[in-house]
Amino acid sequence: KSMTIDGHALLPHIIVSGDTNADGVGDVSLMAVSAQNVQLIAMDFMNGKWGTGAGNGTAGIYNTGLLTITGSTFSGNSGSTGGAIENRGTLQISQSTFTNNTAQDGGAISNDPPGTMTITSSTFSNNRGVTLSQYSQGDSGAIVNWGALTIQGSTFTDNSSPLGGGA
């Protein structure tokens, strides 16, 4: 089945938040996608927190299906594997912004096998790979890639991690 969620008609966009008690801090992860054709347009994903809810190790979206994200924002998500998105399916991202997300592996996105990901005209800023324990250090500020990845016309600014690999 196919599904499209389009937030263009709403101001502000559709907001998906993991802050369940309105204290400004994430409490749960946001969503899992396993369907074969999901489109998310003009949505804001914020304050997701890994540990409960949808994802394997992500705070935002855990994808194993075919997902297209357009004109959306991911901010303040905190996970262990991809703060905003963990991809193990097919993911296309365009005209989207990832800012202030954190995770041990891929502050904003972790593209894991057998993941295929294409990113166009998007912005990644201030995402951080972080150390979660004495046994693991942060790996890649914006994106960690273990699958197939194509990036075109996108901007990476001030992303960092303890092990290097800001982008």
mmCIF file of C-alpha atoms in Angstrom:
data_model
loop_
_atom_site.group_PDB
_atom_site.id
_atom_site.type_symbol
_atom_site.label_atom_id
_atom_site.label_comp_id
_atom_site.label_asym_id
_atom_site.label_seq_id
_atom_site.Cartn_x
_atom_site.Cartn_y
_atom_site.Cartn_z
ATOM 1 C CA LYS A 1 0.000 0.000 0.000
ATOM 2 C CA SER A 2 1.014 3.589 -0.611
ATOM 3 C CA MET A 3 0.648 6.490 1.802
ATOM 4 C CA THR A 4 1.346 10.221 1.457
ATOM 5 C CA ILE A 5 1.270 12.733 4.302
ATOM 6 C CA ASP A 6 1.529 16.294 2.985
ATOM 7 C CA GLY A 7 1.785 19.166 5.452
ATOM 8 C CA HIS A 8 1.906 21.975 2.869
ATOM 9 C CA ALA A 9 -1.598 23.211 3.646
ATOM 10 C CA LEU A 10 -0.848 23.642 7.343
ATOM 11 C CA LEU A 11 1.109 26.449 9.002
ATOM 12 C CA PRO A 12 3.250 25.473 10.710
ATOM 13 C CA HIS A 13 3.946 22.112 9.074
ATOM 14 C CA ILE A 14 2.701 18.893 10.596
ATOM 15 C CA ILE A 15 4.823 18.432 13.717
ATOM 16 C CA VAL A 16 5.766 14.969 14.992
ATOM 17 C CA SER A 17 7.355 15.305 18.429
ATOM 18 C CA GLY A 18 8.759 12.793 20.891
ATOM 19 C CA ASP A 19 8.238 15.269 23.740
ATOM 20 C CA THR A 20 5.216 13.629 25.377
ATOM 21 C CA ASN A 21 5.043 15.871 28.447
ATOM 22 C CA ALA A 22 5.812 19.294 26.843
ATOM 23 C CA ASP A 23 9.006 19.900 28.832
ATOM 24 C CA GLY A 24 11.127 20.474 25.709
ATOM 25 C CA VAL A 25 12.966 17.153 26.089
ATOM 26 C CA GLY A 26 12.398 14.053 23.952
ATOM 27 C CA ASP A 27 10.769 11.072 25.644
ATOM 28 C CA VAL A 28 10.052 8.530 22.850
ATOM 29 C CA SER A 29 11.142 7.664 19.301
ATOM 30 C CA LEU A 30 8.876 8.883 16.505
ATOM 31 C CA MET A 31 7.934 6.295 13.870
ATOM 32 C CA ALA A 32 8.797 3.176 11.907
ATOM 33 C CA VAL A 33 8.201 2.798 8.163
ATOM 34 C CA SER A 34 8.029 -0.652 6.610
ATOM 35 C CA ALA A 35 5.570 -0.036 3.758
ATOM 36 C CA GLN A 36 6.685 -0.004 0.154
ATOM 37 C CA ASN A 37 5.716 3.543 -0.801
ATOM 38 C CA VAL A 38 5.520 6.217 1.893
ATOM 39 C CA GLN A 39 5.882 9.932 1.152
ATOM 40 C CA LEU A 40 6.332 12.490 3.924
ATOM 41 C CA ILE A 41 6.105 16.087 2.699
ATOM 42 C CA ALA A 42 6.518 19.343 4.667
ATOM 43 C CA MET A 43 6.724 17.793 8.131
ATOM 44 C CA ASP A 44 8.767 18.642 11.241
ATOM 45 C CA PHE A 45 10.242 15.755 13.257
ATOM 46 C CA MET A 46 11.579 16.924 16.588
ATOM 47 C CA ASN A 47 12.720 15.835 20.031
ATOM 48 C CA GLY A 48 12.627 12.106 19.404
ATOM 49 C CA LYS A 49 14.562 10.020 21.914
ATOM 50 C CA TRP A 50 15.896 6.517 21.459
ATOM 51 C CA GLY A 51 14.964 3.885 24.002
ATOM 52 C CA THR A 52 11.230 3.477 23.548
ATOM 53 C CA GLY A 53 8.885 3.423 20.585
ATOM 54 C CA ALA A 54 9.468 2.900 16.893
ATOM 55 C CA GLY A 55 13.138 2.473 16.105
ATOM 56 C CA ASN A 56 15.966 0.040 16.439
ATOM 57 C CA GLY A 57 18.394 2.671 17.735
ATOM 58 C CA THR A 58 17.040 5.821 16.168
ATOM 59 C CA ALA A 59 15.066 8.560 17.822
ATOM 60 C CA GLY A 60 13.306 9.712 14.658
ATOM 61 C CA ILE A 61 12.309 7.437 11.768
ATOM 62 C CA TYR A 62 13.320 3.787 11.434
ATOM 63 C CA ASN A 63 12.924 2.850 7.741
ATOM 64 C CA THR A 64 12.913 -0.642 6.237
ATOM 65 C CA GLY A 65 10.563 0.199 3.358
ATOM 66 C CA LEU A 66 10.556 2.685 0.491
ATOM 67 C CA LEU A 67 10.435 6.189 1.970
ATOM 68 C CA THR A 68 10.543 9.617 0.295
ATOM 69 C CA ILE A 69 10.977 12.736 2.447
ATOM 70 C CA THR A 70 10.573 16.200 0.912
ATOM 71 C CA GLY A 71 10.746 19.686 2.420
ATOM 72 C CA SER A 72 10.917 18.447 6.010
ATOM 73 C CA THR A 73 12.921 19.342 9.119
ATOM 74 C CA PHE A 74 14.569 17.050 11.671
ATOM 75 C CA SER A 75 15.807 18.732 14.850
ATOM 76 C CA GLY A 76 16.733 17.806 18.393
ATOM 77 C CA ASN A 77 16.489 14.035 17.937
ATOM 78 C CA SER A 78 18.830 11.868 20.039
ATOM 79 C CA GLY A 79 19.515 8.192 19.326
ATOM 80 C CA SER A 80 22.217 5.551 19.313
ATOM 81 C CA THR A 81 22.067 4.790 15.561
ATOM 82 C CA GLY A 82 21.035 7.785 13.465
ATOM 83 C CA GLY A 83 19.606 10.547 15.626
ATOM 84 C CA ALA A 84 16.978 11.528 13.037
ATOM 85 C CA ILE A 85 16.815 8.495 10.708
ATOM 86 C CA GLU A 86 18.064 4.930 10.644
ATOM 87 C CA ASN A 87 17.696 3.567 7.109
ATOM 88 C CA ARG A 88 17.728 -0.129 6.202
ATOM 89 C CA GLY A 89 15.475 0.241 3.163
ATOM 90 C CA THR A 90 15.324 2.688 0.278
ATOM 91 C CA LEU A 91 15.301 6.355 1.254
ATOM 92 C CA GLN A 92 15.094 9.496 -0.872
ATOM 93 C CA ILE A 93 15.501 12.876 0.840
ATOM 94 C CA SER A 94 15.192 16.268 -0.859
ATOM 95 C CA GLN A 95 14.948 19.888 0.221
ATOM 96 C CA SER A 96 15.123 18.932 3.904
ATOM 97 C CA THR A 97 17.028 20.232 6.927
ATOM 98 C CA PHE A 98 18.768 18.257 9.677
ATOM 99 C CA THR A 99 19.984 20.289 12.633
ATOM 100 C CA ASN A 100 21.061 19.585 16.227
ATOM 101 C CA ASN A 101 20.535 15.818 16.067
ATOM 102 C CA THR A 102 22.833 13.461 18.012
ATOM 103 C CA ALA A 103 23.682 9.753 17.965
ATOM 104 C CA GLN A 104 26.607 7.455 18.588
ATOM 105 C CA ASP A 105 26.609 6.460 14.894
ATOM 106 C CA GLY A 106 25.490 9.178 12.486
ATOM 107 C CA GLY A 107 24.292 12.242 14.377
ATOM 108 C CA ALA A 108 21.566 12.832 11.784
ATOM 109 C CA ILE A 109 21.382 9.630 9.686
ATOM 110 C CA SER A 110 22.699 6.084 9.790
ATOM 111 C CA ASN A 111 22.443 4.250 6.450
ATOM 112 C CA ASP A 112 22.832 0.573 7.349
ATOM 113 C CA PRO A 113 22.927 -2.548 5.147
ATOM 114 C CA PRO A 114 21.126 -3.116 2.876
ATOM 115 C CA GLY A 115 20.163 0.594 2.862
ATOM 116 C CA THR A 116 20.134 2.675 -0.302
ATOM 117 C CA MET A 117 19.889 6.419 0.138
ATOM 118 C CA THR A 118 19.810 9.473 -2.135
ATOM 119 C CA ILE A 119 19.991 12.999 -0.705
ATOM 120 C CA THR A 120 19.495 16.146 -2.817
ATOM 121 C CA SER A 121 19.324 19.858 -2.026
ATOM 122 C CA SER A 122 19.358 19.332 1.742
ATOM 123 C CA THR A 123 21.163 20.955 4.678
ATOM 124 C CA PHE A 124 22.964 19.302 7.584
ATOM 125 C CA SER A 125 24.168 21.557 10.399
ATOM 126 C CA ASN A 126 25.286 21.119 13.997
ATOM 127 C CA ASN A 127 24.655 17.368 14.084
ATOM 128 C CA ARG A 128 26.911 15.406 16.453
ATOM 129 C CA GLY A 129 28.269 11.931 16.829
ATOM 130 C CA VAL A 130 28.410 11.441 20.606
ATOM 131 C CA THR A 131 29.990 9.034 23.075
ATOM 132 C CA LEU A 132 27.303 6.981 24.824
ATOM 133 C CA SER A 133 29.561 4.879 27.044
ATOM 134 C CA GLN A 134 33.216 4.305 27.857
ATOM 135 C CA TYR A 135 33.205 1.490 25.271
ATOM 136 C CA SER A 136 31.839 3.408 22.297
ATOM 137 C CA GLN A 137 32.711 6.757 20.813
ATOM 138 C CA GLY A 138 30.694 8.872 18.390
ATOM 139 C CA ASP A 139 31.101 8.022 14.723
ATOM 140 C CA SER A 140 30.239 10.673 12.115
ATOM 141 C CA GLY A 141 28.548 13.973 12.841
ATOM 142 C CA ALA A 142 25.954 14.078 10.061
ATOM 143 C CA ILE A 143 25.814 10.714 8.227
ATOM 144 C CA VAL A 144 27.384 7.332 8.779
ATOM 145 C CA ASN A 145 27.104 5.146 5.683
ATOM 146 C CA TRP A 146 27.359 1.357 5.487
ATOM 147 C CA GLY A 147 25.121 1.013 2.414
ATOM 148 C CA ALA A 148 24.758 2.779 -0.939
ATOM 149 C CA LEU A 149 24.699 6.579 -0.739
ATOM 150 C CA THR A 150 24.407 9.405 -3.289
ATOM 151 C CA ILE A 151 24.478 13.070 -2.231
ATOM 152 C CA GLN A 152 23.918 15.980 -4.629
ATOM 153 C CA GLY A 153 23.641 19.741 -4.094
ATOM 154 C CA SER A 154 23.569 19.545 -0.289
ATOM 155 C CA THR A 155 25.318 21.589 2.414
ATOM 156 C CA PHE A 156 27.180 20.310 5.492
ATOM 157 C CA THR A 157 28.131 22.849 8.199
ATOM 158 C CA ASP A 158 29.561 22.381 11.709
ATOM 159 C CA ASN A 159 28.833 18.650 12.041
ATOM 160 C CA SER A 160 31.300 16.768 14.281
ATOM 161 C CA SER A 161 32.148 13.618 16.204
ATOM 162 C CA PRO A 162 34.877 12.451 18.622
ATOM 163 C CA LEU A 163 36.271 10.052 16.006
ATOM 164 C CA GLY A 164 36.220 12.609 13.186
ATOM 165 C CA GLY A 165 34.048 12.354 10.107
ATOM 166 C CA GLY A 166 31.902 15.467 10.445
ATOM 167 C CA ALA A 167 29.959 14.748 7.278
#
